[in-house]
Coordinates of C-alpha atoms in Angstrom, one line a residue:
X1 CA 127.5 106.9 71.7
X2 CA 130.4 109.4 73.0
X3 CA 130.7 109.3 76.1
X4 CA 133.3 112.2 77.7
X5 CA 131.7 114.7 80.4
X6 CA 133.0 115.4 83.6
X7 CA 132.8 116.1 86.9
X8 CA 136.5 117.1 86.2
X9 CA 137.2 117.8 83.1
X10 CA 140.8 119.1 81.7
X11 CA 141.1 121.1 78.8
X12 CA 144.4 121.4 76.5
X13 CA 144.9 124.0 73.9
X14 CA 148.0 124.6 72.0
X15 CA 149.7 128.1 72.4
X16 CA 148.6 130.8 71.5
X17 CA 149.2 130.7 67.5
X18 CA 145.1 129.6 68.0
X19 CA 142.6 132.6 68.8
X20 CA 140.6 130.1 71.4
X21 CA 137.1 130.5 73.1
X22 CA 135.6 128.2 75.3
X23 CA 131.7 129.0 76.0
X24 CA 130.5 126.4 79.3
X25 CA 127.2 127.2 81.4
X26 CA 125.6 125.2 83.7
X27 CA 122.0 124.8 85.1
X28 CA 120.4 122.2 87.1
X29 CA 117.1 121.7 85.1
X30 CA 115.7 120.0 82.1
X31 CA 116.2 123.1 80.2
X32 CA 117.8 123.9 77.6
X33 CA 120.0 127.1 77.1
X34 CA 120.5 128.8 74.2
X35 CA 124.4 130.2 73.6
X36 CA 126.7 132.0 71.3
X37 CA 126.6 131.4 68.0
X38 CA 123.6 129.4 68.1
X39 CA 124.8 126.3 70.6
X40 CA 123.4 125.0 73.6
X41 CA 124.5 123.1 76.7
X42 CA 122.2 120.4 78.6
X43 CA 123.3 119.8 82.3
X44 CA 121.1 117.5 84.2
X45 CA 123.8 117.1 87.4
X46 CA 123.7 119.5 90.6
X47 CA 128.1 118.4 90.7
X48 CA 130.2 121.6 90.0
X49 CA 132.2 121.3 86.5
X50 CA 136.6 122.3 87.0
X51 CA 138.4 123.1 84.1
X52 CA 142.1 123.9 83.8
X53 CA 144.1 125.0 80.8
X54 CA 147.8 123.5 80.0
X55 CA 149.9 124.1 77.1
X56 CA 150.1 120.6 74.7
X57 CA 152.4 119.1 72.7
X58 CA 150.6 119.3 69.7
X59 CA 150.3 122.4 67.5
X60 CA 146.4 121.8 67.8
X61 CA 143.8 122.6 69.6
X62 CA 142.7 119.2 72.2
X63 CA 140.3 118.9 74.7
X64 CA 140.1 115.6 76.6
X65 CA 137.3 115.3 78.6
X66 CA 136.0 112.4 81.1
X67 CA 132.6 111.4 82.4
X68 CA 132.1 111.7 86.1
X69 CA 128.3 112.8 86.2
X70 CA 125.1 111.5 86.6
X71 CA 122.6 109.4 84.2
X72 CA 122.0 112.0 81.4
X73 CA 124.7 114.7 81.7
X74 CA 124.9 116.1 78.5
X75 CA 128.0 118.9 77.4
X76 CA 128.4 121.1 74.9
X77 CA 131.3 123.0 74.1
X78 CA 132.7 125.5 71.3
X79 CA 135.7 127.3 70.7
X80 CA 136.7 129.7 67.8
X81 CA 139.8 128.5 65.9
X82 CA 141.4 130.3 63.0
X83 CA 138.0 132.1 62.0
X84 CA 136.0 128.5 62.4
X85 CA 133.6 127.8 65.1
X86 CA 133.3 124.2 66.1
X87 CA 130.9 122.6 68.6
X88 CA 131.2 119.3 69.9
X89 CA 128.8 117.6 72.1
X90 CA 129.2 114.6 74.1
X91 CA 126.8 112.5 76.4
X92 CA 127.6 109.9 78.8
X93 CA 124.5 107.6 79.7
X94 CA 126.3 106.6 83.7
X95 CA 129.6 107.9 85.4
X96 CA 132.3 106.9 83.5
X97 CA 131.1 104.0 81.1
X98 CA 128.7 103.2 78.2
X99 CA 127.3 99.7 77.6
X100 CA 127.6 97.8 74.4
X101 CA 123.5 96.9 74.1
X102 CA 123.9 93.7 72.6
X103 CA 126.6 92.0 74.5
X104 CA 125.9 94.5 78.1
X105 CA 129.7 94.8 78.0
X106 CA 131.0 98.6 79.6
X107 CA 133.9 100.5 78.0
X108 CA 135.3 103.3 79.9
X109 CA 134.8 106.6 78.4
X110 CA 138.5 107.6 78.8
X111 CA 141.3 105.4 78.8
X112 CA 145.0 105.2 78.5
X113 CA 146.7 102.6 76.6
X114 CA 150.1 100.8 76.6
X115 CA 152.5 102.7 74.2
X116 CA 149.5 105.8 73.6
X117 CA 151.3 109.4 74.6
X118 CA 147.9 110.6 75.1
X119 CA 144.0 109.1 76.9
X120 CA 141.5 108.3 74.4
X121 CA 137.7 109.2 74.0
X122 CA 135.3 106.1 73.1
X123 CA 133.5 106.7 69.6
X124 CA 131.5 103.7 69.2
X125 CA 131.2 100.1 70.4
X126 CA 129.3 97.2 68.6
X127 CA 130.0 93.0 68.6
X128 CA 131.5 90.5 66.4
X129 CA 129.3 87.4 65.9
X130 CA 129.8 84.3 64.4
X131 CA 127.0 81.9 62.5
X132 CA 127.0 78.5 63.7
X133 CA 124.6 76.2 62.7
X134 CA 122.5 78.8 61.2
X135 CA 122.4 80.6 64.8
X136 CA 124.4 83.6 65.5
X137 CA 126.8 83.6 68.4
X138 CA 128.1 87.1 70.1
X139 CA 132.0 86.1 70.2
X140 CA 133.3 89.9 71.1
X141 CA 132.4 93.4 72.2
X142 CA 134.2 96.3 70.5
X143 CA 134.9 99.9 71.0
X144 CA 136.7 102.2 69.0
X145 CA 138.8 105.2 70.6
X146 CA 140.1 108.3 68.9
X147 CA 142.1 111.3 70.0
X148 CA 139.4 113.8 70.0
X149 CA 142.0 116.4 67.7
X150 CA 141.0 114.0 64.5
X151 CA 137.9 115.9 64.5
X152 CA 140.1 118.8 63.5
X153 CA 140.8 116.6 60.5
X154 CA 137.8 115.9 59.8
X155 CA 136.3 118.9 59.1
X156 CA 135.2 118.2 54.5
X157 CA 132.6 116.0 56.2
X158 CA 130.9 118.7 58.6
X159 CA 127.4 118.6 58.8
X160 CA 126.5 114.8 57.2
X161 CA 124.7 112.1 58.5
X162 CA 125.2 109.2 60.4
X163 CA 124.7 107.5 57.3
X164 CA 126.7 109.5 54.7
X165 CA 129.4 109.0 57.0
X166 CA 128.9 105.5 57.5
X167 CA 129.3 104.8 53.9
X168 CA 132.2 107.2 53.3
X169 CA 135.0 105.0 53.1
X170 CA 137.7 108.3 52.2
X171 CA 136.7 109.5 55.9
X172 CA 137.5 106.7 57.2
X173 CA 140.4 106.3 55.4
X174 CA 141.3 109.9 56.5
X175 CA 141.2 108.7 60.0
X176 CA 143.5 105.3 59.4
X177 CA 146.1 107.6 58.2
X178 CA 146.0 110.9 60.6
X179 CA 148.8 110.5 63.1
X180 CA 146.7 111.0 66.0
X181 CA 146.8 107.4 68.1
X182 CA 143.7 105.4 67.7
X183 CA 142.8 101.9 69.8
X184 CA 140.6 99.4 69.9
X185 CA 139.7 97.7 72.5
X186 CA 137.8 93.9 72.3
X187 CA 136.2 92.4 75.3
X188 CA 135.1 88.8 74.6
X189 CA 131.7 87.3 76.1
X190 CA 133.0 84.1 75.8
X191 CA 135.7 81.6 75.7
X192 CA 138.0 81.2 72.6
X193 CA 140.9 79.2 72.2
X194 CA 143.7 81.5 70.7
X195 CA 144.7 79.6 67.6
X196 CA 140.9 80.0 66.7
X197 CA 140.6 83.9 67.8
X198 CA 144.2 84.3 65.2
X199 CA 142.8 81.7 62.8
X200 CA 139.6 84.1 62.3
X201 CA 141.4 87.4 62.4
X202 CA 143.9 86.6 59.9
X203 CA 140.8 85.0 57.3
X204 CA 139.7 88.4 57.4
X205 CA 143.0 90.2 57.5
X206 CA 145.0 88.2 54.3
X207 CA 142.2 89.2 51.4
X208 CA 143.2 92.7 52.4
X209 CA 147.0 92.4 51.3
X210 CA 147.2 91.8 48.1
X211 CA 150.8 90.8 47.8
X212 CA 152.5 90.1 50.8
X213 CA 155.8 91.6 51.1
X214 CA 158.6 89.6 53.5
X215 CA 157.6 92.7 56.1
X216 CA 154.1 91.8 55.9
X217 CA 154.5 88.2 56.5
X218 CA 157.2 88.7 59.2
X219 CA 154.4 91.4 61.1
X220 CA 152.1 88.4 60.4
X221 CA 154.1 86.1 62.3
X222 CA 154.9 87.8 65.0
X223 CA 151.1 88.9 65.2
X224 CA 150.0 85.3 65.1
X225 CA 152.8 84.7 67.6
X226 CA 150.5 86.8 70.5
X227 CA 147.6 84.2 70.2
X228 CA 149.0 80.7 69.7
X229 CA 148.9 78.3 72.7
X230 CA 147.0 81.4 74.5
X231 CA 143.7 80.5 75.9
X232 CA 141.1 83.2 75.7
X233 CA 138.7 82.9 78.5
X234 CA 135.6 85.0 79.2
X235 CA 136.3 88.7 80.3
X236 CA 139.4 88.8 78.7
X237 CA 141.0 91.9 76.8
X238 CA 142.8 92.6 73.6
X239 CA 144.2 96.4 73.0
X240 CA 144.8 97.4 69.0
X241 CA 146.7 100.5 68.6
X242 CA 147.5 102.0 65.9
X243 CA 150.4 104.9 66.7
X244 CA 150.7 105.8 63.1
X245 CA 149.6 104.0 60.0
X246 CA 152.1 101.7 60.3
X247 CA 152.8 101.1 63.3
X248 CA 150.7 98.6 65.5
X249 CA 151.2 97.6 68.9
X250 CA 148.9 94.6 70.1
X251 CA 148.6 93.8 74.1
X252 CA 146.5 91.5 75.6
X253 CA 145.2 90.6 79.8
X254 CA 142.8 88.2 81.0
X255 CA 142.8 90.2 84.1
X256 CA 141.4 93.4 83.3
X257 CA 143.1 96.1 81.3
X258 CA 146.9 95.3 79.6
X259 CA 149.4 97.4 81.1
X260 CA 151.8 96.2 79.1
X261 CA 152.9 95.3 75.0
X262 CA 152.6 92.0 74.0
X263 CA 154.2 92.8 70.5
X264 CA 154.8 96.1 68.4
X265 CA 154.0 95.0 64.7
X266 CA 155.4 97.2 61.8
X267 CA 153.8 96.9 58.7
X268 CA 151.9 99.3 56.8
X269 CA 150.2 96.3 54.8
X270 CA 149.1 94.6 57.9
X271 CA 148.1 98.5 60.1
X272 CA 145.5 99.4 57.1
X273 CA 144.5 95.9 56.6
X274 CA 143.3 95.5 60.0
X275 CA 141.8 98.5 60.7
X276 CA 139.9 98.0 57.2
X277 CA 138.6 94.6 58.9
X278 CA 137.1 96.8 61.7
X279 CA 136.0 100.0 59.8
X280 CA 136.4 99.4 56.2
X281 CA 134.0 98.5 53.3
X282 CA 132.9 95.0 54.9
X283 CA 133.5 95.4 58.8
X284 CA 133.3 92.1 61.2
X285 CA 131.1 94.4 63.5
X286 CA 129.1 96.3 61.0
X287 CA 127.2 97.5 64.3
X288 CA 130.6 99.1 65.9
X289 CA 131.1 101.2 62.6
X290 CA 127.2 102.3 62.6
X291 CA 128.0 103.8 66.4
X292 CA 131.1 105.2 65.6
X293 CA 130.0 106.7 62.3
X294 CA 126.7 108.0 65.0
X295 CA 129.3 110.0 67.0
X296 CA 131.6 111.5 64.2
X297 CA 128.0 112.8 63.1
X298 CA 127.4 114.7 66.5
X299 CA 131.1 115.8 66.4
X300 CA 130.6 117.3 63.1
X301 CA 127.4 118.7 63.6

């Protein structure tokens, strides 16, 4: 689930080198209403809806928006970009958070992360579980956020399912290497000793580097550095942020969201390795890449 609609929502577009056109109404009803180009928008919230317009950094087009509505509130937008419309649509099922089923962990819509120039929208959250003993034991919740400009990267895979997209590991890839910032952030629902949470992370991370350079196992040590003699209690949060596909920064809280970098890991090796572990072939969590791949579907509708 996507979750970014807002009671006060800001919109960025670059200058004006983009012809844009932004097409919002609003009625208080179950209804739908039909509007150019063949789009709708779904409002089931009497709260007035701001938008202001900036100039951004980026030579893109970038909206960023952030729930702050009622159960429900659907949005749909479109603009006109170079010739090409796009629609996006998101949905937000409370205010400002959607809840991992499984594990009934919340993730914030919209967050900013330590090191991240710009907030990033949730795409997807799912768990990690471990077998013990024949029975399955929820270790983690997950959730994925994106800068919501990758769509504009996106765009060969318009129009396919949730599950061509789910098993189109080139997408995927196409996201893992786009320069747009990208976090994850892991919530665990139980506690873990450190050494264990590393020990388990790096079993899945090593098959995925074939031969090691001295850069990857340096950005392994100082990776494994972050967890050792580090209890992991209950509630506590772990923030993986790729700035560029080889850049990494890792920070980690056991009282509610880092603020700060616990270690900035550069290894291209070790950046595509681990986001492979997460979104690749053979995820941990193949439930966080079936949501995720669920919202790039509505994206690219």
């Amino acid at each position: 689930m996507l979750g970014a609609v807002a009671a006060s929502t800001s919109l960025c577009f670059s200058p004006s080198t983009y012809s844009t056109r932004i097409v919002v109404l609003r009625r208080i009803s179950n209804s739908t209403l039909a509007l150019n180009n063949g789009h709708s928008f779904l409002l089931l919230s009497a709260k007035p809806m701001h938008f202001s317009s900036h100039k951004s950094s980026r030579r893109q087009p970038h909206f960023l928006a952030q729930a702050a509505a009622s159960s429900g509130m659907q949005l749909a937008l479109s603009w006109k970009m170079n010739n090409a419309d796009w629609g996006i649509n998101f949905k937000a099922v409370n205010a400002e958070y959607v809840e991992e089923p499984a594990t009934n962990v919340k993730f914030q819509t919209s967050l900013s992360f330590p090191g991240c120039s710009n907030s990033l929208t949730l795409f997807g959250t799912g768990y990690r579980e471990k077998v013990f003993a024949i029975i399955g034991v929820k270790v983690y919740a997950a959730g994925l956020y994106l800068d919501q400009s990758i769509a504009l990267e996106l765009n060969a895979w318009k129009g396919q399912s949730k599950e061509a997209i789910q098993g189109n590991s080139s997408l995927f890839e196409t996201i893992f290497q786009s320069s747009f910032e990208k976090s994850l952030q892991i919530i665990l629902v139980r506690d873990v000793d450190g050494k264990t949470f590393w020990d388990a992370l790096s079993d899945a991370i090593s098959p995925r580097i074939q031969q090691p350079t001295t850069t990857d196992e340096t950005a392994l040590t100082t990776f494994r550095g972050v967890f050792l003699d580090r209890p992991l209690k209950k509630g506590a949060i772990i923030i993986l942020t790729w700035l560029n596909p080889s850049g990494l920064l890792v920070s980690v809280s056991s009282n509610g969201l880092p603020s700060t970098m616990d270690a900035t890991i550069e290894s291209a090796n070790v950046a595509s390795a681990l986001f492979n572990v997460f979104l690749g072939d053979s995820p941990v969590s193949p439930s966080l890449k079936a949501s995720v791949a669920e919202s790039l579907s509505k994206v690219l509708k």
